[in-house]
XYZ file of N, CA and C in Angstrom:
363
model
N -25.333 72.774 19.384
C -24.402 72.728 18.275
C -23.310 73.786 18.459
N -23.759 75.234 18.827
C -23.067 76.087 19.252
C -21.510 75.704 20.597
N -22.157 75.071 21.230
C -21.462 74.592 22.222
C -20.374 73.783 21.757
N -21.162 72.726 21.060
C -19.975 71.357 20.513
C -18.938 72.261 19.818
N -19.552 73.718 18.725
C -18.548 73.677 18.087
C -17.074 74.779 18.922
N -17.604 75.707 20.016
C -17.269 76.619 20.951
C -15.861 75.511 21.538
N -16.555 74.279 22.121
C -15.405 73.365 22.997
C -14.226 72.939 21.575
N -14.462 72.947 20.563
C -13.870 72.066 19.680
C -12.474 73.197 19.629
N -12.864 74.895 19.309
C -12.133 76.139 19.250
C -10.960 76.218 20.354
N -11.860 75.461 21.334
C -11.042 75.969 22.665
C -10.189 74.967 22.649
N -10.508 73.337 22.316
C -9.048 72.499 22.740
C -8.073 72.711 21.148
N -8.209 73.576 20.186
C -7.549 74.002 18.856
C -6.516 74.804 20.084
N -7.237 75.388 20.365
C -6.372 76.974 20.955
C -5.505 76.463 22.462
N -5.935 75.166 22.872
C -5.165 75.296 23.925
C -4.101 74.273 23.085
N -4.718 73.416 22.309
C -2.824 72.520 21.848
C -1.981 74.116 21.026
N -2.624 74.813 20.610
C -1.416 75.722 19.744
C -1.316 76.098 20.984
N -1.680 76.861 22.410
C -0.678 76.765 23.186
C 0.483 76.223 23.703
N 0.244 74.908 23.830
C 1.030 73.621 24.443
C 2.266 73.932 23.139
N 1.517 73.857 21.736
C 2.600 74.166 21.151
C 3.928 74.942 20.985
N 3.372 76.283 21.305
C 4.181 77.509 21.615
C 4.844 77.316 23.071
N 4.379 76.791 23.801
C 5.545 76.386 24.928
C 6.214 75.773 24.744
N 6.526 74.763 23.722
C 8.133 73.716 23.798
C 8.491 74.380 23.353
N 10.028 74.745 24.118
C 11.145 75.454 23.988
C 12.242 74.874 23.217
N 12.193 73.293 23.495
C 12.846 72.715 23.311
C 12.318 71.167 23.209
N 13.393 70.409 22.558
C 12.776 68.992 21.937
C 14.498 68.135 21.641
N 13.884 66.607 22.809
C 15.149 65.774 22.298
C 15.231 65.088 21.157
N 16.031 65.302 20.457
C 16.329 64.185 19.543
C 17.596 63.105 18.831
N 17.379 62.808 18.038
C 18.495 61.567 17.648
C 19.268 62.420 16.548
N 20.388 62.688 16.623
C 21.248 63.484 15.955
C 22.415 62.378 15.637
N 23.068 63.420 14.599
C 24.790 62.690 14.403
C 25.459 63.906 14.586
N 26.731 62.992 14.881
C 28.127 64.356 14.840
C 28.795 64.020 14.286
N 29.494 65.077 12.957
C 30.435 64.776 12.392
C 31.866 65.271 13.385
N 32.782 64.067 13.010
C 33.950 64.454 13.977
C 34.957 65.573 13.163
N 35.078 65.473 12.057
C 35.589 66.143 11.246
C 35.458 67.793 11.094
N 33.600 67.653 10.587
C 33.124 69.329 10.524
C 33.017 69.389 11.821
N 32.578 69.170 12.849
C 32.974 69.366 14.261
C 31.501 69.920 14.705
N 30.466 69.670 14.114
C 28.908 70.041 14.067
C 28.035 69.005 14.508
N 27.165 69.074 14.974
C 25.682 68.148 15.395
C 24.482 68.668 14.629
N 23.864 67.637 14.069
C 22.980 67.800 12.973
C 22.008 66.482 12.971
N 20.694 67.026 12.843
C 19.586 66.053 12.464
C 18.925 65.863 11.036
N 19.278 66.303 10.489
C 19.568 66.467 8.827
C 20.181 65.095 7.780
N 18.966 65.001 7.128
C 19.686 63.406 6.566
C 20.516 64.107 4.863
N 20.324 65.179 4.552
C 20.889 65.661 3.649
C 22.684 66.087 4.231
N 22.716 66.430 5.402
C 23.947 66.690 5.603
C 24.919 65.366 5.910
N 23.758 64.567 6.943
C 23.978 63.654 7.018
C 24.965 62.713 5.588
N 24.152 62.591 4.229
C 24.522 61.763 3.355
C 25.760 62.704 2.816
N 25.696 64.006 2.645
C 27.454 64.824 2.738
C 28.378 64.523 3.328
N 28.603 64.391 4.477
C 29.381 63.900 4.997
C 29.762 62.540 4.929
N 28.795 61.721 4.558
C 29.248 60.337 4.491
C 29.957 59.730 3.050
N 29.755 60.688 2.413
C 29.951 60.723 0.649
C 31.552 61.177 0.777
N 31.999 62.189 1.884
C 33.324 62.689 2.153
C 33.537 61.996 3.111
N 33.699 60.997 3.650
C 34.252 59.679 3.943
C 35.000 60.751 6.076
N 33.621 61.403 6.404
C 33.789 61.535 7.602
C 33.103 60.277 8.445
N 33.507 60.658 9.362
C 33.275 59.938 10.668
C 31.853 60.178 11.627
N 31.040 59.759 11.492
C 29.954 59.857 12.564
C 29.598 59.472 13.459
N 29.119 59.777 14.631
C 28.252 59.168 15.342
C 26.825 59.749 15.929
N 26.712 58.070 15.976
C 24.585 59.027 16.622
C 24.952 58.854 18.131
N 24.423 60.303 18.483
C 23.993 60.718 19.933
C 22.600 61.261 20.317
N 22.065 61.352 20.834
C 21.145 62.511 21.570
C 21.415 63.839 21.924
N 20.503 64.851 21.021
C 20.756 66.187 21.503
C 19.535 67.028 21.736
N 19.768 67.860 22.299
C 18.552 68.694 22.499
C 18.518 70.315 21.737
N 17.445 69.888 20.734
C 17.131 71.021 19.759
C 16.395 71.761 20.281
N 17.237 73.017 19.965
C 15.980 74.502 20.354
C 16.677 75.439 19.511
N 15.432 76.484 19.382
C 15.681 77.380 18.124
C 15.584 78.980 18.805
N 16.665 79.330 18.212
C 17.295 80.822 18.494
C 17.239 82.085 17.725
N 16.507 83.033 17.470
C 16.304 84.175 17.125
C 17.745 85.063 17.229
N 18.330 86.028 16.183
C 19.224 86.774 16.293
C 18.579 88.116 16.785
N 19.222 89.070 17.496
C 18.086 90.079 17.888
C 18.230 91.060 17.139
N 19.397 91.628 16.418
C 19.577 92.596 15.528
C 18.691 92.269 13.963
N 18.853 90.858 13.596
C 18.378 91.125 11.929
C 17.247 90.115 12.163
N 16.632 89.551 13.356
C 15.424 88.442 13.316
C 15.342 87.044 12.568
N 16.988 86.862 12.245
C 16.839 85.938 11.523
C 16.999 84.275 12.374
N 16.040 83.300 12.548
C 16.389 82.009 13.522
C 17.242 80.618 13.059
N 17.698 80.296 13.825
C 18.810 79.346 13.502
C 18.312 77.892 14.328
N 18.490 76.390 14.012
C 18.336 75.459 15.057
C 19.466 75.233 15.535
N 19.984 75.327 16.781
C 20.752 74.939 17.931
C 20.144 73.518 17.916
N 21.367 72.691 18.698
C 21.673 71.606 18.942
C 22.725 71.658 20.201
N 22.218 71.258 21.432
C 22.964 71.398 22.624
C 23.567 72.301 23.064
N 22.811 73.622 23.282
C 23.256 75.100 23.774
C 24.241 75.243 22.322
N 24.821 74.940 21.919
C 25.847 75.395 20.927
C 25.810 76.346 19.886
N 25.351 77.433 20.333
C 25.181 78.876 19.486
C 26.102 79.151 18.890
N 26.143 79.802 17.769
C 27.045 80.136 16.852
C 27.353 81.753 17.308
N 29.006 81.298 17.067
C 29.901 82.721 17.541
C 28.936 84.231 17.270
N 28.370 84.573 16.160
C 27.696 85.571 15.306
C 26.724 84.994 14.476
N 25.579 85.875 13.724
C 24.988 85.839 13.215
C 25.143 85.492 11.598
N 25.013 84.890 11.054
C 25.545 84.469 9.682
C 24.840 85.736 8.636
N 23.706 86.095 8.947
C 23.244 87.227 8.054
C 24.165 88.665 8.205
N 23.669 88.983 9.591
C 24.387 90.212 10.010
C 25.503 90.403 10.961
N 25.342 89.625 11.634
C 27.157 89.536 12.204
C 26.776 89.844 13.729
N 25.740 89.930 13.798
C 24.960 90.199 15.771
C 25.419 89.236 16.042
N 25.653 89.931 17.800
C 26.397 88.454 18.966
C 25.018 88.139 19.871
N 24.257 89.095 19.540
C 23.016 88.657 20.770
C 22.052 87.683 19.848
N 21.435 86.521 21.304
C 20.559 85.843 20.637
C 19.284 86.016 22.056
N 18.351 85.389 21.444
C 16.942 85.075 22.076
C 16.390 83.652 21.801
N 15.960 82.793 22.827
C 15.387 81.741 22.425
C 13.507 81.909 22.216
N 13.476 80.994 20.950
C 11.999 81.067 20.620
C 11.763 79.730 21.036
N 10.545 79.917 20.769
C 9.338 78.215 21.003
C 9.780 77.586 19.760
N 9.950 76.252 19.369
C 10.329 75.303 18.302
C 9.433 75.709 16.899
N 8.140 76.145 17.398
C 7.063 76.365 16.324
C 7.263 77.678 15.534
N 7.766 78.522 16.223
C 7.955 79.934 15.424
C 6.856 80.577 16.297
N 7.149 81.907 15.615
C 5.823 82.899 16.496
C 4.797 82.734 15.781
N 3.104 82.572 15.709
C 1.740 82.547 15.193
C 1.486 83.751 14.495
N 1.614 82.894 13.026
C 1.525 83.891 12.192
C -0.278 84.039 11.855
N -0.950 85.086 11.487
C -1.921 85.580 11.969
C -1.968 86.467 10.358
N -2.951 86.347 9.650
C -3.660 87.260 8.375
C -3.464 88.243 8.667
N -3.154 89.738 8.250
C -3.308 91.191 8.886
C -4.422 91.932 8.555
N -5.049 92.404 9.735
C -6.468 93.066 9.936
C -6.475 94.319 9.356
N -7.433 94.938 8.809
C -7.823 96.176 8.137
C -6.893 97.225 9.080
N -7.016 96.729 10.183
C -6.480 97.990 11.355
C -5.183 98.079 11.569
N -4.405 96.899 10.821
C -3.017 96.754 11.035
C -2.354 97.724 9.683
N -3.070 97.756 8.448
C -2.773 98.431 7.418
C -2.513 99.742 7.520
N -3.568 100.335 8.188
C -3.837 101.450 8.431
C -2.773 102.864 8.579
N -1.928 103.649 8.240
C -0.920 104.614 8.788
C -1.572 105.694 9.600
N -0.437 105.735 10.701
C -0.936 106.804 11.841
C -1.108 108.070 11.251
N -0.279 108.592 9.736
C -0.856 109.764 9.270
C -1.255 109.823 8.414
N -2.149 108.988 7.923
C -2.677 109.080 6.445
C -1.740 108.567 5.546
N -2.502 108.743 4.289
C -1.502 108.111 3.160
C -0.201 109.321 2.500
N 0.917 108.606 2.265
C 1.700 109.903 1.435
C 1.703 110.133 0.347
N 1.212 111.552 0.238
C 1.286 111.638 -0.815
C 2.194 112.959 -1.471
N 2.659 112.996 -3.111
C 4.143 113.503 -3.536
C 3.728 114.694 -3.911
N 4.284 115.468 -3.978
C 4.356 116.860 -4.328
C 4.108 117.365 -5.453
């Protein structure tokens, strides 16, 4: 039983691997000719069509980009990074895995301060 349930852990842990490796993912997008953007979004999608732009469906390839100054991630659509950071105004980026980083409960040991607690005067 131990076993069955040991193998079951291990193919959990190897798809959230597989997961964390796509970098990237094709999909069926539109472009507005107007806003001059690529988007897989059926909310922007129906905006634009309500303002009597122009679309078309193409194929693009989505991957998601980390800002490195404020950590904040954005989805890209065909390398097409944005000039700056919309939060903080950083020019540097980093590409992440599509899934985000594995977020994880925090352990007694993560709480912990290297000097004790502070306390006020």
């Amino acid at each position: 039983k131990r076993h069955r349930m040991l193998a079951e852990f291990e193919a959990q842990d190897a798809a959230s691997e597989q997961m964390a490796a796509v970098m990237s993912v094709n999909v069926s997008a539109w472009k507005c000719q107007e806003c001059k953007i690529t988007f897989d979004s059926s909310r922007r999608h129906s905006d634009c069509i309500s303002r009597n732009h122009s679309l078309t469906v193409c194929k693009a390839v989505k991957t998601k980009w980390e800002c490195i100054e404020c950590k904040v991630s954005v989805n890209v659509f065909d390398r097409d990074l944005p000039e700056s950071c919309h939060a903080c105004g950083g020019k540097g980026w980093r590409q992440l895995p599509l899934q985000g980083k594995a977020r994880t409960a925090p352990m007694e040991r993560d709480l912990l301060l290297p000097r004790g607690e502070e306390l006020p005067f």
